Amino acid sequence: MKILAIETSCDETSAAVVEDGRRVLSNVVLSQIDMHADYGGVVPEIASRQHVEAIIPVVKECLKQSCVKKEEIDAVAASAAPGLIGALLVGLNFGKSFSYALSVPFIPIHHVRGHIAANYLTYPDLKPPFLCLTVSGGHTMIVEVKDYTDILVVGSTRDDAAGEAFDKTARVLGLGYPGGAKIDRLSVGGDDKKYKFPCATVDGSPFDFSFSGLKTAAINLIHNSEQKKEPLDLPSVAASFSKAVSDSLVPRFLEAAKIKGYKTIAVCGGVSANSRLRADLENGANKEGMKLYLPELKFCSDNAAMIGAQAYYEFLDGNTAPLSQNAEATKPIDESFYSLE
Ligand code: KG4
Ligand code: ZN
């Protein structure tokens, strides 16, 4: 089954053709980063306009690269939630229109379920059940993937997402947007013990996270050094900060896996590209005798191939939608899509 998948939830316009949820025939990703960099973050109105301009050329290029004719497409899928509402609507409306024109089913996809499914593209042998750490710019969660479409939240952030903490700290350091990858690169050779950052826990909720204190501590350190005119050792700030994020995530995630009885664990989302996090997860999983799945770097950040992977399993579960399907800016990962019809 060949699915044309669309992703426009934030600042990437992406289209992919994915066969049977596992085989990527093409995956075109057009990033808008340059359009937003001057503003230090994604400007929703600019994102929507860029998606409108890019969606048709990106889909055309994706079909061309896949060598699949549009008449051979069996279903169309698009991210429908969560994300920037104007941005989501561009991909969703394009996807619905295209499915109508081709007379094939339309499949709405929860963006974070797509991130989890990125692992299916990298590992043909990976099947639920497994425990997954989803860490991106908008989400930080531990979820039980009981089955492809049966997902249960075990813990989540009470305030900022891990990626948001990276991005805001990078902005104050003057590294620009998006900052996660820049902090990651800067941390090479830094001393991760030089600066002390807090690693917050949430009373009574051992698998929840909190990153706002860490973000504030980093911002205060940078402002204090500027006021006192005492320059920071930037690689060590980046290394210490990355360690604090990883220390907040990894032990809690491994503990959740132990308590819930999972020997198979995975990670996904933009922050799963972080080298410190990947190394700590690998060490931790080895020590605990767990099998760890890390998605390929190209599938960590937003892309349509992961949407196409999840769409296959949603389709098998009957989760198609009529043309009245709407987009939603926020939506729990364990809630099914519903139609206004
Ligand atoms: O999954 P994603 O592309 O978009 C959302 O769904 O949010 O994640 C983007 C986030 C950004 O916050 C970005 O700074 C972060 O992932 N990120 C990283 C790295 N690469 C991307 N954070 C830490 N280290 C990285 N290497
Ligand atoms: Zn994402």
mmCIF file of C-alpha atoms and ligand atoms in Angstrom:
data_model
loop_
_atom_site.group_PDB
_atom_site.id
_atom_site.type_symbol
_atom_site.label_atom_id
_atom_site.label_comp_id
_atom_site.label_asym_id
_atom_site.label_seq_id
_atom_site.Cartn_x
_atom_site.Cartn_y
_atom_site.Cartn_z
ATOM 1 C CA MET A 1 0.000 0.000 0.000
ATOM 2 C CA LYS A 2 1.448 3.366 -1.058
ATOM 3 C CA ILE A 3 0.577 6.376 1.094
ATOM 4 C CA LEU A 4 1.298 9.987 0.181
ATOM 5 C CA ALA A 5 1.989 11.735 3.496
ATOM 6 C CA ILE A 6 2.093 15.467 4.261
ATOM 7 C CA GLU A 7 3.660 17.236 7.261
ATOM 8 C CA THR A 8 3.183 20.983 7.888
ATOM 9 C CA SER A 9 2.715 21.239 11.666
ATOM 10 C CA CYS A 10 5.532 23.750 12.271
ATOM 11 C CA ASP A 11 8.330 25.091 10.084
ATOM 12 C CA GLU A 12 9.003 22.219 7.671
ATOM 13 C CA THR A 13 6.945 21.601 4.539
ATOM 14 C CA SER A 14 7.356 17.911 3.850
ATOM 15 C CA ALA A 15 5.837 15.241 1.620
ATOM 16 C CA ALA A 16 6.708 11.556 1.360
ATOM 17 C CA VAL A 17 5.580 8.368 -0.314
ATOM 18 C CA VAL A 18 5.825 5.408 2.064
ATOM 19 C CA GLU A 19 5.028 1.809 1.184
ATOM 20 C CA ASP A 20 3.404 -0.474 3.798
ATOM 21 C CA GLY A 21 4.497 1.790 6.631
ATOM 22 C CA ARG A 22 8.156 0.830 6.348
ATOM 23 C CA ARG A 23 9.650 1.584 2.948
ATOM 24 C CA VAL A 24 10.387 5.248 2.135
ATOM 25 C CA LEU A 25 10.098 5.774 -1.626
ATOM 26 C CA SER A 26 10.722 9.521 -1.276
ATOM 27 C CA ASN A 27 10.842 12.083 1.528
ATOM 28 C CA VAL A 28 11.172 15.751 0.583
ATOM 29 C CA VAL A 29 11.686 18.214 3.460
ATOM 30 C CA LEU A 30 11.758 21.958 2.818
ATOM 31 C CA SER A 31 12.875 23.784 5.945
ATOM 32 C CA GLN A 32 11.770 27.361 6.629
ATOM 33 C CA ILE A 33 14.485 27.960 9.239
ATOM 34 C CA ASP A 34 16.024 30.865 7.299
ATOM 35 C CA MET A 35 12.647 32.644 7.202
ATOM 36 C CA HIS A 36 12.314 32.544 10.997
ATOM 37 C CA ALA A 37 15.938 32.895 12.134
ATOM 38 C CA ASP A 38 15.820 36.719 12.308
ATOM 39 C CA TYR A 39 12.914 36.512 14.765
ATOM 40 C CA GLY A 40 14.584 33.988 17.100
ATOM 41 C CA GLY A 41 11.740 31.471 16.695
ATOM 42 C CA VAL A 42 8.916 30.349 14.440
ATOM 43 C CA VAL A 43 6.498 33.133 13.449
ATOM 44 C CA PRO A 44 3.162 31.318 12.900
ATOM 45 C CA GLU A 45 1.839 33.625 10.168
ATOM 46 C CA ILE A 46 5.082 33.389 8.187
ATOM 47 C CA ALA A 47 5.035 29.593 8.593
ATOM 48 C CA SER A 48 1.493 29.316 7.180
ATOM 49 C CA ARG A 49 2.315 31.524 4.192
ATOM 50 C CA GLN A 50 5.473 29.573 3.429
ATOM 51 C CA HIS A 51 3.562 26.272 3.578
ATOM 52 C CA VAL A 52 0.984 27.643 1.114
ATOM 53 C CA GLU A 53 3.767 28.580 -1.309
ATOM 54 C CA ALA A 54 5.721 25.352 -0.869
ATOM 55 C CA ILE A 55 3.121 22.599 -0.603
ATOM 56 C CA ILE A 56 2.462 22.015 -4.329
ATOM 57 C CA PRO A 57 6.140 22.092 -5.451
ATOM 58 C CA VAL A 58 7.124 19.851 -2.513
ATOM 59 C CA VAL A 59 4.426 17.261 -3.321
ATOM 60 C CA LYS A 60 5.340 17.359 -7.035
ATOM 61 C CA GLU A 61 9.006 16.800 -6.220
ATOM 62 C CA CYS A 62 8.140 14.004 -3.787
ATOM 63 C CA LEU A 63 6.043 12.159 -6.419
ATOM 64 C CA LYS A 64 8.809 12.651 -8.983
ATOM 65 C CA GLN A 65 11.499 11.243 -6.676
ATOM 66 C CA SER A 66 9.319 8.275 -5.681
ATOM 67 C CA CYS A 67 8.709 7.279 -9.326
ATOM 68 C CA VAL A 68 5.100 6.672 -8.261
ATOM 69 C CA LYS A 69 2.310 8.138 -10.415
ATOM 70 C CA LYS A 70 -0.404 9.907 -8.494
ATOM 71 C CA GLU A 71 -2.921 7.331 -9.796
ATOM 72 C CA GLU A 72 -0.910 4.651 -7.925
ATOM 73 C CA ILE A 73 -1.379 6.339 -4.534
ATOM 74 C CA ASP A 74 -3.690 4.245 -2.299
ATOM 75 C CA ALA A 75 -4.336 6.810 0.456
ATOM 76 C CA VAL A 76 -3.335 10.330 1.517
ATOM 77 C CA ALA A 77 -2.318 11.212 5.096
ATOM 78 C CA ALA A 78 -1.525 14.520 6.796
ATOM 79 C CA SER A 79 -0.606 15.738 10.285
ATOM 80 C CA ALA A 80 -3.859 17.069 11.733
ATOM 81 C CA ALA A 81 -2.737 17.788 15.336
ATOM 82 C CA PRO A 82 -0.995 19.069 17.384
ATOM 83 C CA GLY A 83 0.906 22.050 15.982
ATOM 84 C CA LEU A 84 0.504 25.612 14.726
ATOM 85 C CA ILE A 85 -3.106 25.723 13.606
ATOM 86 C CA GLY A 86 -2.566 27.803 10.459
ATOM 87 C CA ALA A 87 0.377 25.637 9.438
ATOM 88 C CA LEU A 88 -1.500 22.370 10.070
ATOM 89 C CA LEU A 89 -4.488 23.588 8.048
ATOM 90 C CA VAL A 90 -2.364 24.032 4.915
ATOM 91 C CA GLY A 91 -1.192 20.399 4.856
ATOM 92 C CA LEU A 92 -4.514 19.024 6.087
ATOM 93 C CA ASN A 93 -6.565 20.856 3.449
ATOM 94 C CA PHE A 94 -4.113 19.935 0.727
ATOM 95 C CA GLY A 95 -4.213 16.294 1.840
ATOM 96 C CA LYS A 96 -8.006 16.168 1.984
ATOM 97 C CA SER A 97 -8.323 17.808 -1.455
ATOM 98 C CA PHE A 98 -5.767 15.461 -2.992
ATOM 99 C CA SER A 99 -7.483 12.383 -1.534
ATOM 100 C CA TYR A 100 -10.818 13.651 -2.890
ATOM 101 C CA ALA A 101 -9.340 14.254 -6.345
ATOM 102 C CA LEU A 102 -7.817 10.748 -6.375
ATOM 103 C CA SER A 103 -10.904 9.123 -4.776
ATOM 104 C CA VAL A 104 -8.734 7.470 -2.100
ATOM 105 C CA PRO A 105 -9.107 7.479 1.717
ATOM 106 C CA PHE A 106 -7.790 10.338 3.863
ATOM 107 C CA ILE A 107 -5.937 9.506 7.099
ATOM 108 C CA PRO A 108 -5.438 12.246 9.766
ATOM 109 C CA ILE A 109 -2.304 11.716 11.862
ATOM 110 C CA HIS A 110 -1.288 12.809 15.354
ATOM 111 C CA HIS A 111 2.114 14.419 14.784
ATOM 112 C CA VAL A 112 3.740 12.855 17.868
ATOM 113 C CA ARG A 113 2.495 9.386 16.880
ATOM 114 C CA GLY A 114 4.355 10.110 13.643
ATOM 115 C CA HIS A 115 7.553 10.818 15.591
ATOM 116 C CA ILE A 116 7.240 7.422 17.307
ATOM 117 C CA ALA A 117 6.701 5.746 13.909
ATOM 118 C CA ALA A 118 10.016 7.217 12.659
ATOM 119 C CA ASN A 119 11.549 4.199 14.395
ATOM 120 C CA TYR A 120 9.641 1.779 12.132
ATOM 121 C CA LEU A 121 11.426 3.327 9.140
ATOM 122 C CA THR A 122 14.855 2.732 10.637
ATOM 123 C CA TYR A 123 14.144 -0.698 12.138
ATOM 124 C CA PRO A 124 12.016 -3.103 10.063
ATOM 125 C CA ASP A 125 12.054 -5.548 13.006
ATOM 126 C CA LEU A 126 10.646 -3.108 15.589
ATOM 127 C CA LYS A 127 7.107 -3.938 16.634
ATOM 128 C CA PRO A 128 5.065 -2.818 19.652
ATOM 129 C CA PRO A 129 4.929 -3.206 22.565
ATOM 130 C CA PHE A 130 7.750 -0.886 23.615
ATOM 131 C CA LEU A 131 8.292 2.152 25.824
ATOM 132 C CA CYS A 132 9.137 5.369 23.985
ATOM 133 C CA LEU A 133 10.674 8.656 25.083
ATOM 134 C CA THR A 134 9.341 11.398 22.796
ATOM 135 C CA VAL A 135 11.406 14.573 23.006
ATOM 136 C CA SER A 136 10.854 17.456 20.623
ATOM 137 C CA GLY A 137 10.437 21.216 20.531
ATOM 138 C CA GLY A 138 6.827 20.989 21.645
ATOM 139 C CA HIS A 139 6.581 17.691 23.541
ATOM 140 C CA THR A 140 8.370 15.662 26.177
ATOM 141 C CA MET A 141 6.656 12.430 27.156
ATOM 142 C CA ILE A 142 7.192 8.819 28.128
ATOM 143 C CA VAL A 143 4.589 6.698 26.356
ATOM 144 C CA GLU A 144 3.719 3.034 26.306
ATOM 145 C CA VAL A 145 3.301 1.953 22.683
ATOM 146 C CA LYS A 146 1.058 -1.009 23.498
ATOM 147 C CA ASP A 147 0.190 -1.432 19.843
ATOM 148 C CA TYR A 148 0.693 0.715 16.723
ATOM 149 C CA THR A 149 -2.447 2.731 17.481
ATOM 150 C CA ASP A 150 -2.804 2.053 21.196
ATOM 151 C CA ILE A 151 -0.636 4.552 23.055
ATOM 152 C CA LEU A 152 -0.711 5.385 26.756
ATOM 153 C CA VAL A 153 1.005 8.354 28.420
ATOM 154 C CA VAL A 154 3.170 7.375 31.410
ATOM 155 C CA GLY A 155 4.692 10.813 32.082
ATOM 156 C CA SER A 156 5.065 14.217 30.471
ATOM 157 C CA THR A 157 6.526 17.658 31.064
ATOM 158 C CA ARG A 158 4.670 19.979 33.409
ATOM 159 C CA ASP A 159 6.024 23.104 31.721
ATOM 160 C CA ASP A 160 8.558 23.474 28.874
ATOM 161 C CA ALA A 161 9.515 20.745 26.426
ATOM 162 C CA ALA A 162 13.179 19.662 26.380
ATOM 163 C CA GLY A 163 13.651 21.184 22.906
ATOM 164 C CA GLU A 164 12.166 24.471 24.086
ATOM 165 C CA ALA A 165 14.758 24.607 26.902
ATOM 166 C CA PHE A 166 17.526 24.021 24.326
ATOM 167 C CA ASP A 167 16.126 26.675 21.962
ATOM 168 C CA LYS A 168 15.637 29.367 24.618
ATOM 169 C CA THR A 169 19.073 28.814 26.143
ATOM 170 C CA ALA A 170 20.673 28.923 22.692
ATOM 171 C CA ARG A 171 18.871 32.171 21.934
ATOM 172 C CA VAL A 172 20.251 33.839 25.088
ATOM 173 C CA LEU A 173 23.696 32.509 24.212
ATOM 174 C CA GLY A 174 23.295 34.262 20.853
ATOM 175 C CA LEU A 175 23.494 30.999 18.898
ATOM 176 C CA GLY A 176 20.308 31.620 16.915
ATOM 177 C CA TYR A 177 17.300 29.454 16.109
ATOM 178 C CA PRO A 178 16.834 26.501 16.304
ATOM 179 C CA GLY A 179 19.345 26.083 19.054
ATOM 180 C CA GLY A 180 19.365 22.393 20.005
ATOM 181 C CA ALA A 181 21.744 21.256 17.296
ATOM 182 C CA LYS A 182 23.943 24.349 17.862
ATOM 183 C CA ILE A 183 24.302 23.649 21.602
ATOM 184 C CA ASP A 184 25.034 20.021 20.713
ATOM 185 C CA ARG A 185 27.883 21.046 18.359
ATOM 186 C CA LEU A 186 29.210 23.666 20.799
ATOM 187 C CA SER A 187 29.384 21.091 23.623
ATOM 188 C CA VAL A 188 32.138 19.086 21.905
ATOM 189 C CA GLY A 189 35.252 19.267 24.090
ATOM 190 C CA GLY A 190 33.409 21.112 26.884
ATOM 191 C CA ASP A 191 33.585 20.076 30.562
ATOM 192 C CA ASP A 192 30.122 18.843 31.544
ATOM 193 C CA LYS A 193 30.864 19.273 35.272
ATOM 194 C CA LYS A 194 32.006 22.897 35.130
ATOM 195 C CA TYR A 195 28.557 24.479 35.583
ATOM 196 C CA LYS A 196 25.862 23.130 37.899
ATOM 197 C CA PHE A 197 22.349 23.081 36.499
ATOM 198 C CA PRO A 198 19.243 21.842 38.336
ATOM 199 C CA CYS A 199 17.600 18.566 37.411
ATOM 200 C CA ALA A 200 14.019 18.999 38.601
ATOM 201 C CA THR A 201 11.662 16.225 39.644
ATOM 202 C CA VAL A 202 7.909 16.493 40.146
ATOM 203 C CA ASP A 203 6.669 15.538 43.624
ATOM 204 C CA GLY A 204 4.427 12.482 43.547
ATOM 205 C CA SER A 205 4.839 12.005 39.765
ATOM 206 C CA PRO A 206 8.109 10.131 39.259
ATOM 207 C CA PHE A 207 7.794 9.989 35.449
ATOM 208 C CA ASP A 208 6.883 13.629 34.826
ATOM 209 C CA PHE A 209 9.434 16.272 33.846
ATOM 210 C CA SER A 210 10.039 19.976 34.407
ATOM 211 C CA PHE A 211 12.471 22.029 32.331
ATOM 212 C CA SER A 212 11.516 25.618 33.177
ATOM 213 C CA GLY A 213 13.897 25.778 36.183
ATOM 214 C CA LEU A 214 16.782 24.500 34.066
ATOM 215 C CA LYS A 215 16.041 27.066 31.375
ATOM 216 C CA THR A 216 15.883 29.885 33.935
ATOM 217 C CA ALA A 217 19.145 28.736 35.577
ATOM 218 C CA ALA A 218 20.906 28.806 32.196
ATOM 219 C CA ILE A 219 19.531 32.257 31.353
ATOM 220 C CA ASN A 220 20.541 33.602 34.803
ATOM 221 C CA LEU A 221 24.076 32.207 34.435
ATOM 222 C CA ILE A 222 24.465 33.908 31.054
ATOM 223 C CA HIS A 223 23.021 37.264 32.222
ATOM 224 C CA ASN A 224 25.153 37.271 35.400
ATOM 225 C CA SER A 225 28.317 36.645 33.431
ATOM 226 C CA GLU A 226 27.412 39.505 31.073
ATOM 227 C CA GLN A 227 26.757 41.890 33.981
ATOM 228 C CA LYS A 228 29.963 40.924 35.781
ATOM 229 C CA LYS A 229 31.876 40.929 32.498
ATOM 230 C CA GLU A 230 33.182 37.449 33.311
ATOM 231 C CA PRO A 231 33.122 35.490 30.059
ATOM 232 C CA LEU A 232 31.747 31.952 30.216
ATOM 233 C CA ASP A 233 33.477 28.872 28.917
ATOM 234 C CA LEU A 234 30.820 28.329 26.242
ATOM 235 C CA PRO A 235 31.620 24.714 25.273
ATOM 236 C CA SER A 236 31.424 23.816 28.989
ATOM 237 C CA VAL A 237 28.088 25.670 29.379
ATOM 238 C CA ALA A 238 26.748 23.691 26.413
ATOM 239 C CA ALA A 239 28.140 20.390 27.744
ATOM 240 C CA SER A 240 26.842 20.998 31.301
ATOM 241 C CA PHE A 241 23.439 22.034 29.978
ATOM 242 C CA SER A 242 23.187 18.973 27.702
ATOM 243 C CA LYS A 243 24.155 16.751 30.638
ATOM 244 C CA ALA A 244 21.407 18.317 32.788
ATOM 245 C CA VAL A 245 18.768 17.673 30.089
ATOM 246 C CA SER A 246 19.951 14.110 29.644
ATOM 247 C CA ASP A 247 20.080 13.528 33.428
ATOM 248 C CA SER A 248 16.491 14.765 33.636
ATOM 249 C CA LEU A 249 15.348 12.338 30.947
ATOM 250 C CA VAL A 250 17.382 9.126 30.921
ATOM 251 C CA PRO A 251 17.228 7.767 34.517
ATOM 252 C CA ARG A 252 13.487 8.500 34.724
ATOM 253 C CA PHE A 253 12.831 6.833 31.389
ATOM 254 C CA LEU A 254 14.852 3.717 32.288
ATOM 255 C CA GLU A 255 13.127 3.527 35.668
ATOM 256 C CA ALA A 256 9.729 3.708 33.958
ATOM 257 C CA ALA A 257 10.793 0.867 31.640
ATOM 258 C CA LYS A 258 11.853 -1.251 34.630
ATOM 259 C CA ILE A 259 8.664 -0.587 36.598
ATOM 260 C CA LYS A 260 6.385 -1.142 33.600
ATOM 261 C CA GLY A 261 8.331 -4.266 32.572
ATOM 262 C CA TYR A 262 9.644 -3.118 29.163
ATOM 263 C CA LYS A 263 12.877 -4.582 27.802
ATOM 264 C CA THR A 264 12.389 -2.847 24.443
ATOM 265 C CA ILE A 265 12.733 0.931 24.495
ATOM 266 C CA ALA A 266 12.864 3.645 21.827
ATOM 267 C CA VAL A 267 13.296 7.390 21.561
ATOM 268 C CA CYS A 268 12.027 9.904 19.009
ATOM 269 C CA GLY A 269 11.585 13.613 18.200
ATOM 270 C CA GLY A 270 14.019 16.401 17.313
ATOM 271 C CA VAL A 271 15.905 16.226 20.633
ATOM 272 C CA SER A 272 16.586 12.509 20.066
ATOM 273 C CA ALA A 273 19.278 13.736 17.639
ATOM 274 C CA ASN A 274 21.229 15.036 20.646
ATOM 275 C CA SER A 275 24.578 13.260 20.919
ATOM 276 C CA ARG A 276 24.756 13.343 24.735
ATOM 277 C CA LEU A 277 21.237 11.979 25.086
ATOM 278 C CA ARG A 278 21.918 9.207 22.564
ATOM 279 C CA ALA A 279 25.161 8.207 24.315
ATOM 280 C CA ASP A 280 23.556 8.201 27.784
ATOM 281 C CA LEU A 281 20.593 6.161 26.529
ATOM 282 C CA GLU A 282 22.927 3.626 24.921
ATOM 283 C CA ASN A 283 24.997 3.263 28.110
ATOM 284 C CA GLY A 284 21.898 3.061 30.310
ATOM 285 C CA ALA A 285 20.163 0.507 28.086
ATOM 286 C CA ASN A 286 23.323 -1.640 27.986
ATOM 287 C CA LYS A 287 23.593 -1.611 31.773
ATOM 288 C CA GLU A 288 19.937 -2.537 32.196
ATOM 289 C CA GLY A 289 20.038 -5.209 29.469
ATOM 290 C CA MET A 290 17.405 -3.373 27.418
ATOM 291 C CA LYS A 291 17.195 -3.235 23.614
ATOM 292 C CA LEU A 292 17.308 0.422 22.554
ATOM 293 C CA TYR A 293 16.036 1.779 19.229
ATOM 294 C CA LEU A 294 17.356 5.186 18.142
ATOM 295 C CA PRO A 295 15.925 6.664 14.921
ATOM 296 C CA GLU A 296 18.273 7.715 12.125
ATOM 297 C CA LEU A 297 19.144 11.402 12.452
ATOM 298 C CA LYS A 298 17.225 12.302 9.263
ATOM 299 C CA PHE A 299 14.008 10.911 10.820
ATOM 300 C CA CYS A 300 14.419 12.614 14.244
ATOM 301 C CA SER A 301 13.190 16.068 13.235
ATOM 302 C CA ASP A 302 9.920 16.795 11.437
ATOM 303 C CA ASN A 303 9.422 14.904 8.174
ATOM 304 C CA ALA A 304 6.520 13.404 6.245
ATOM 305 C CA ALA A 305 7.964 9.868 6.006
ATOM 306 C CA MET A 306 7.224 9.300 9.702
ATOM 307 C CA ILE A 307 3.633 10.483 9.092
ATOM 308 C CA GLY A 308 3.353 7.959 6.238
ATOM 309 C CA ALA A 309 4.668 5.187 8.508
ATOM 310 C CA GLN A 310 2.064 5.819 11.209
ATOM 311 C CA ALA A 311 -0.657 6.348 8.588
ATOM 312 C CA TYR A 312 -0.325 2.763 7.373
ATOM 313 C CA TYR A 313 -1.119 1.397 10.825
ATOM 314 C CA GLU A 314 -3.924 3.929 11.410
ATOM 315 C CA PHE A 315 -5.395 2.826 8.057
ATOM 316 C CA LEU A 316 -5.234 -0.857 9.050
ATOM 317 C CA ASP A 317 -7.106 0.116 12.231
ATOM 318 C CA GLY A 318 -9.844 1.847 10.184
ATOM 319 C CA ASN A 319 -8.857 5.363 11.232
ATOM 320 C CA THR A 320 -9.686 7.216 8.025
ATOM 321 C CA ALA A 321 -11.651 10.476 8.101
ATOM 322 C CA PRO A 322 -14.246 12.311 6.038
ATOM 323 C CA LEU A 323 -13.499 15.662 4.401
ATOM 324 C CA SER A 324 -14.958 17.490 7.412
ATOM 325 C CA GLN A 325 -11.859 16.490 9.437
ATOM 326 C CA ASN A 326 -10.465 19.574 11.188
ATOM 327 C CA ALA A 327 -7.013 20.440 12.552
ATOM 328 C CA GLU A 328 -6.393 20.907 16.294
ATOM 329 C CA ALA A 329 -3.569 22.926 17.855
ATOM 330 C CA THR A 330 -3.466 20.650 20.895
ATOM 331 C CA LYS A 331 -4.577 17.067 21.234
ATOM 332 C CA PRO A 332 -3.668 14.239 23.622
ATOM 333 C CA ILE A 333 -1.725 11.459 21.917
ATOM 334 C CA ASP A 334 -4.124 8.795 23.212
ATOM 335 C CA GLU A 335 -7.255 10.441 21.798
ATOM 336 C CA SER A 336 -8.634 9.299 18.452
ATOM 337 C CA PHE A 337 -9.552 11.768 15.739
ATOM 338 C CA TYR A 338 -13.221 12.580 15.356
ATOM 339 C CA SER A 339 -15.109 14.301 12.649
ATOM 340 C CA LEU A 340 -17.506 17.231 12.895
ATOM 341 C CA GLU A 341 -19.881 15.223 10.691
HETATM 342 O O1 KG4 B 1 10.615 17.126 16.468
HETATM 343 P P1 KG4 B 1 11.009 18.485 16.039
HETATM 344 O O2 KG4 B 1 11.662 18.649 14.699
HETATM 345 O O3 KG4 B 1 9.789 19.445 16.048
HETATM 346 C C1 KG4 B 1 8.752 19.401 16.973
HETATM 347 O O4 KG4 B 1 7.829 18.570 16.793
HETATM 348 O O5 KG4 B 1 8.848 20.169 17.963
HETATM 349 O O6 KG4 B 1 11.960 19.035 17.198
HETATM 350 C C2 KG4 B 1 12.593 20.257 17.095
HETATM 351 C C3 KG4 B 1 13.399 20.458 18.356
HETATM 352 C C4 KG4 B 1 13.964 21.868 18.464
HETATM 353 O O7 KG4 B 1 13.690 22.334 19.773
HETATM 354 C C5 KG4 B 1 15.448 21.651 18.240
HETATM 355 O O8 KG4 B 1 16.261 22.608 18.893
HETATM 356 C C6 KG4 B 1 15.646 20.269 18.832
HETATM 357 O O9 KG4 B 1 14.509 19.543 18.388
HETATM 358 N N1 KG4 B 1 16.880 19.613 18.355
HETATM 359 C C7 KG4 B 1 17.911 19.273 19.153
HETATM 360 C C8 KG4 B 1 18.922 18.734 18.328
HETATM 361 N N2 KG4 B 1 18.469 18.748 17.051
HETATM 362 C C9 KG4 B 1 17.209 19.298 17.083
HETATM 363 N N3 KG4 B 1 18.062 19.406 20.493
HETATM 364 C C10 KG4 B 1 19.223 18.975 21.030
HETATM 365 N N4 KG4 B 1 20.235 18.455 20.299
HETATM 366 C C11 KG4 B 1 20.116 18.301 18.954
HETATM 367 N N5 KG4 B 1 21.135 17.761 18.260
HETATM 368 ZN ZN ZN B 2 7.790 17.284 15.527
#
